[in-house]
Short mmCIF file of C-alpha atoms in Angstrom, two decimals:
data_model
loop_
_atom_site.label_atom_id
_atom_site.label_comp_id
_atom_site.label_asym_id
_atom_site.label_seq_id
_atom_site.Cartn_x
_atom_site.Cartn_y
_atom_site.Cartn_z
CA MET A 125 64.22 156.09 202.25
CA THR A 126 61.68 158.56 203.65
CA ASP A 127 60.62 158.62 207.24
CA SER A 128 57.08 157.38 207.91
CA PRO A 129 54.61 159.93 209.36
CA ARG A 130 54.79 160.32 213.12
CA ARG A 131 51.99 158.34 214.72
CA VAL A 132 50.29 159.58 217.85
CA PRO A 133 49.32 156.80 220.29
CA ALA A 134 45.56 156.59 220.65
CA THR A 135 45.79 156.87 224.43
CA ARG A 136 47.40 160.28 223.98
CA ALA A 137 45.50 161.47 220.91
CA GLY A 138 42.03 160.78 222.28
CA ALA A 139 42.52 160.73 226.04
CA THR A 140 39.85 163.37 226.70
CA PRO A 141 36.59 164.36 224.97
CA ALA A 142 38.30 167.49 223.65
CA GLY A 143 41.22 165.40 222.43
CA ARG A 144 38.88 163.00 220.67
CA ARG A 145 37.10 165.88 218.96
CA ARG A 146 40.42 167.33 217.80
CA LEU A 147 41.52 163.99 216.40
CA ARG A 148 38.22 163.43 214.60
CA ARG A 149 38.54 166.86 213.01
CA ALA A 150 42.19 166.26 212.13
CA LEU A 151 41.19 163.06 210.35
CA ALA A 152 38.38 164.90 208.55
CA SER A 153 40.72 167.69 207.43
CA ALA A 154 43.31 165.19 206.21
CA ALA A 155 40.67 163.19 204.36
CA VAL A 156 39.12 166.13 202.55
CA ASP A 157 42.53 167.37 201.38
CA LEU A 158 43.45 163.92 200.08
CA PHE A 159 40.08 163.41 198.40
CA VAL A 160 40.43 166.75 196.59
CA ALA A 161 44.07 166.15 195.61
CA ASN A 162 43.99 162.46 194.70
CA GLY A 163 40.33 161.57 194.24
CA TYR A 164 37.96 159.84 196.62
CA GLU A 165 38.30 156.35 195.17
CA ALA A 166 42.11 156.53 195.01
CA THR A 167 42.51 157.61 198.64
CA THR A 168 42.94 154.88 201.24
CA VAL A 169 42.23 154.79 204.94
CA ASP A 170 45.93 154.22 205.56
CA GLU A 171 46.77 157.45 203.73
CA ILE A 172 44.19 159.43 205.71
CA ALA A 173 45.46 158.05 209.01
CA ALA A 174 49.08 158.73 208.10
CA ALA A 175 48.28 162.31 207.06
CA ALA A 176 46.66 162.87 210.46
CA GLY A 177 49.64 161.34 212.25
CA VAL A 178 47.89 158.21 213.56
CA GLY A 179 47.62 154.57 212.62
CA ARG A 180 44.95 152.62 210.75
CA ARG A 181 43.68 151.06 213.96
CA THR A 182 43.10 154.50 215.47
CA PHE A 183 41.14 155.57 212.39
CA PHE A 184 38.74 152.69 212.85
CA ARG A 185 38.21 153.58 216.49
CA TYR A 186 36.54 156.74 215.23
CA PHE A 187 35.01 155.81 211.87
CA ASP A 188 33.60 152.68 210.26
CA ALA A 189 34.64 153.68 206.73
CA LYS A 190 36.30 156.49 204.83
CA ASP A 191 32.99 157.98 203.69
CA ASP A 192 32.13 158.63 207.36
CA VAL A 193 35.14 160.85 207.95
CA LEU A 194 33.85 163.88 206.03
CA PHE A 195 30.97 164.14 208.48
CA ALA A 196 33.16 163.81 211.54
CA ASN A 197 31.17 166.14 213.77
CA HIS A 198 27.75 164.75 212.86
CA ASP A 199 27.26 162.83 216.11
CA GLU A 200 28.44 165.81 218.14
CA ILE A 201 25.89 168.09 216.48
CA VAL A 202 23.06 165.60 217.03
CA ALA A 203 24.05 165.37 220.71
CA GLU A 204 24.14 169.18 221.00
CA MET A 205 20.70 169.44 219.40
CA GLU A 206 19.26 166.93 221.84
CA GLU A 207 20.86 168.79 224.75
CA ALA A 208 19.28 172.02 223.48
CA PHE A 209 15.88 170.33 223.36
CA ALA A 210 16.26 168.97 226.87
CA ALA A 211 17.27 172.39 228.25
CA ALA A 212 14.63 174.40 226.36
CA ASP A 213 11.98 176.35 228.24
CA PRO A 214 8.81 174.20 227.96
CA GLY A 215 6.81 177.39 227.54
CA ARG A 216 8.59 178.35 224.32
CA ASP A 217 7.15 177.71 220.89
CA PRO A 218 8.58 174.28 219.95
CA VAL A 219 9.04 175.38 216.33
CA GLU A 220 11.26 178.23 217.51
CA VAL A 221 13.26 175.82 219.67
CA ALA A 222 13.73 173.45 216.72
CA CYS A 223 14.91 176.29 214.48
CA ASP A 224 17.40 177.37 217.15
CA ALA A 225 18.74 173.84 217.39
CA VAL A 226 19.24 173.32 213.65
CA GLY A 227 21.23 176.55 213.65
CA LEU A 228 23.97 174.50 215.32
CA VAL A 229 24.42 172.68 212.00
CA LEU A 230 25.09 175.92 210.16
CA ASP A 231 27.40 177.12 212.93
CA SER A 232 29.51 173.99 212.46
CA TYR A 233 29.88 174.64 208.73
CA ALA A 234 30.75 178.29 209.26
CA ALA A 235 33.34 177.39 211.90
CA ASP A 236 35.53 175.57 209.33
CA LEU A 237 34.90 177.23 205.99
CA ASP A 238 37.79 175.60 204.10
CA VAL A 239 36.68 172.06 204.93
CA SER A 240 33.03 172.98 204.31
CA LEU A 241 33.74 174.32 200.82
CA LYS A 242 35.84 171.30 199.85
CA ARG A 243 33.23 168.92 201.24
CA PHE A 244 30.54 170.73 199.24
CA THR A 245 32.52 170.20 196.03
CA LEU A 246 33.09 166.55 196.84
CA THR A 247 29.46 165.78 197.68
CA ARG A 248 28.40 167.20 194.30
CA THR A 249 30.79 164.98 192.37
CA VAL A 250 31.18 161.74 194.39
CA PRO A 251 27.97 159.65 194.59
CA ALA A 252 29.03 157.82 197.77
CA LEU A 253 29.58 161.10 199.59
CA ARG A 254 26.37 162.59 198.22
CA ASP A 255 24.47 159.58 199.58
CA LYS A 256 26.19 160.00 202.93
CA GLU A 257 25.20 163.66 203.04
CA VAL A 258 21.56 162.78 202.30
CA ALA A 259 21.60 160.26 205.16
CA THR A 260 23.10 162.88 207.46
CA VAL A 261 20.40 165.44 206.62
CA ASP A 262 17.75 162.76 207.10
CA ARG A 263 19.02 162.05 210.60
CA TYR A 264 18.87 165.73 211.55
CA GLN A 265 15.32 165.85 210.25
CA ARG A 266 14.32 162.76 212.27
CA VAL A 267 15.78 164.30 215.45
CA LEU A 268 13.74 167.46 214.82
CA ALA A 269 10.58 165.49 214.11
CA ARG A 270 10.97 163.39 217.26
CA TYR A 271 11.27 166.48 219.45
CA LEU A 272 8.39 168.28 217.74
CA ARG A 273 6.10 165.27 217.92
CA ALA A 274 6.68 164.93 221.66
CA ARG A 275 5.93 168.60 222.23
CA PHE A 276 2.84 168.60 220.02
CA GLU A 277 1.54 165.48 221.78
CA GLU A 278 2.02 167.18 225.14
CA ARG A 279 -0.29 169.90 223.85
CA GLY A 280 -2.95 167.41 222.87
CA ASP A 281 -2.48 167.83 219.11
CA GLU A 282 -4.32 164.92 217.46
CA GLN A 283 -2.19 165.37 214.34
CA ALA A 284 1.10 165.59 216.25
CA SER A 285 2.87 162.97 214.15
CA VAL A 286 2.09 164.38 210.72
CA ARG A 287 2.48 167.98 211.85
CA ALA A 288 5.90 167.19 213.33
CA ALA A 289 7.01 165.51 210.09
CA VAL A 290 5.85 168.47 207.98
CA VAL A 291 7.45 171.10 210.22
CA ALA A 292 10.73 169.16 210.50
CA ALA A 293 10.86 168.87 206.71
CA ALA A 294 10.27 172.63 206.37
CA ILE A 295 13.05 173.43 208.84
CA ALA A 296 15.43 171.05 207.05
CA ALA A 297 14.53 172.59 203.69
CA ALA A 298 15.19 176.11 204.98
CA ASN A 299 18.51 174.98 206.45
CA ASN A 300 19.59 173.24 203.24
CA HIS A 301 18.61 176.18 201.05
CA VAL A 302 20.59 178.68 203.12
CA LEU A 303 23.58 176.38 203.50
CA ARG A 304 23.89 175.44 199.84
CA ARG A 305 23.47 179.00 198.63
CA TRP A 306 26.12 180.14 201.09
CA LEU A 307 28.52 177.41 199.97
CA ARG A 308 27.92 178.11 196.26
CA ASP A 309 28.85 181.73 196.96
CA GLY A 310 32.10 180.67 198.60
CA GLY A 311 30.93 181.39 202.14
CA GLU A 312 30.95 185.15 201.53
CA ASP A 313 27.31 185.92 202.33
CA ASP A 314 25.96 186.67 205.80
CA ILE A 315 24.77 183.18 206.64
CA ALA A 316 23.38 184.24 210.03
CA ALA A 317 21.06 186.86 208.53
CA SER A 318 19.97 184.55 205.70
CA ALA A 319 19.23 181.69 208.09
CA ALA A 320 17.38 183.88 210.58
CA ALA A 321 15.14 185.18 207.78
CA ALA A 322 14.50 181.66 206.44
CA PHE A 323 13.67 180.22 209.85
CA ALA A 324 11.41 183.21 210.59
CA LEU A 325 9.34 182.16 207.57
CA VAL A 326 9.01 178.65 209.00
CA ILE A 327 8.01 180.02 212.40
CA ASP A 328 5.45 182.33 210.78
CA ALA A 329 3.95 179.39 208.89
CA PHE A 330 3.96 176.72 211.60
CA GLY A 331 4.67 178.29 214.99
CA ASP A 332 2.31 179.19 217.81
CA ARG A 333 1.42 182.57 216.33
CA ALA A 334 0.47 180.93 213.04
CA GLN A 335 -1.83 178.53 214.92
CA ARG A 336 -3.57 181.52 216.52
CA GLY A 337 -3.79 183.38 213.23
CA ASP A 338 -1.50 186.22 214.37
CA LYS A 339 0.44 188.30 211.86
CA THR A 340 4.11 188.82 212.60
CA VAL A 341 6.64 191.38 211.45
CA VAL A 342 10.33 190.53 211.90
CA ALA A 343 13.36 192.76 211.41
CA VAL A 344 16.61 190.83 210.79
CA MET A 345 19.97 192.53 211.16
CA SER A 346 23.45 191.27 210.26
CA THR A 347 25.49 190.10 213.21
CA ALA A 348 28.80 188.41 213.95
CA ALA A 349 27.25 186.41 216.80
CA PRO A 350 26.91 182.62 216.49
CA LEU A 351 23.96 181.66 214.35
CA HIS A 352 21.96 179.96 217.07
CA GLU A 353 22.15 183.15 219.17
CA VAL A 354 20.92 185.25 216.24
CA ILE A 355 17.99 182.89 215.73
CA ALA A 356 17.20 183.01 219.43
CA GLN A 357 17.03 186.82 219.25
CA VAL A 358 14.73 186.67 216.23
CA SER A 359 12.58 184.14 218.07
CA THR A 360 12.29 186.56 220.99
CA ALA A 361 11.16 189.25 218.58
CA LEU A 362 8.55 186.89 217.16
CA ARG A 363 7.20 186.34 220.68
CA GLY A 364 6.99 190.08 221.13
CA GLY A 365 9.67 190.03 223.86
#
């Protein structure tokens, strides 16, 4: 008779925000390994919980269903994006701010390459997970559009709603293009440089300088800094700082 996996009481496993984040990520890592090894449909919530060292009840304190677990940090990223919007200099180009914020999504993928690559494979082959990914991207886009609309309205833009929707869609498209190409290449490319160049195109097309008819030249260099910092530096260059 084999011993059952050691279960960590929820009061200990998630006693602090950092502890809760670690447990969410442990569940995500366990789930992706099981989905790859045994198949998505064949893997149960009980197996995921056991692999992470917790019980079924603890799993459901964090996720509503097993298809949620692969996007464990989704809510955290949305919260970080909203915090970035709240802290942004109101004098900055809102398109630049939005591009900076979506860089947090790419940072999260780059921070855990193994899980990101496995998740990419799964979302291409499992319809339920592909649908979940689409819903996740849609939520990011709605968060961007909400911020942009508010900023455009503050500036008296009579087309704030439609402009915000168009710009948010362009930012999401740039993000998805860079991310998927990077994942298809096994995470070997310089994602920071690729993303900075892609977002610079969006800023050129829709940012403040584009509205004034200015022409912009941007030089993008490879860097090991976090992506959102790289984008912030490119944004500074676009402003002529």
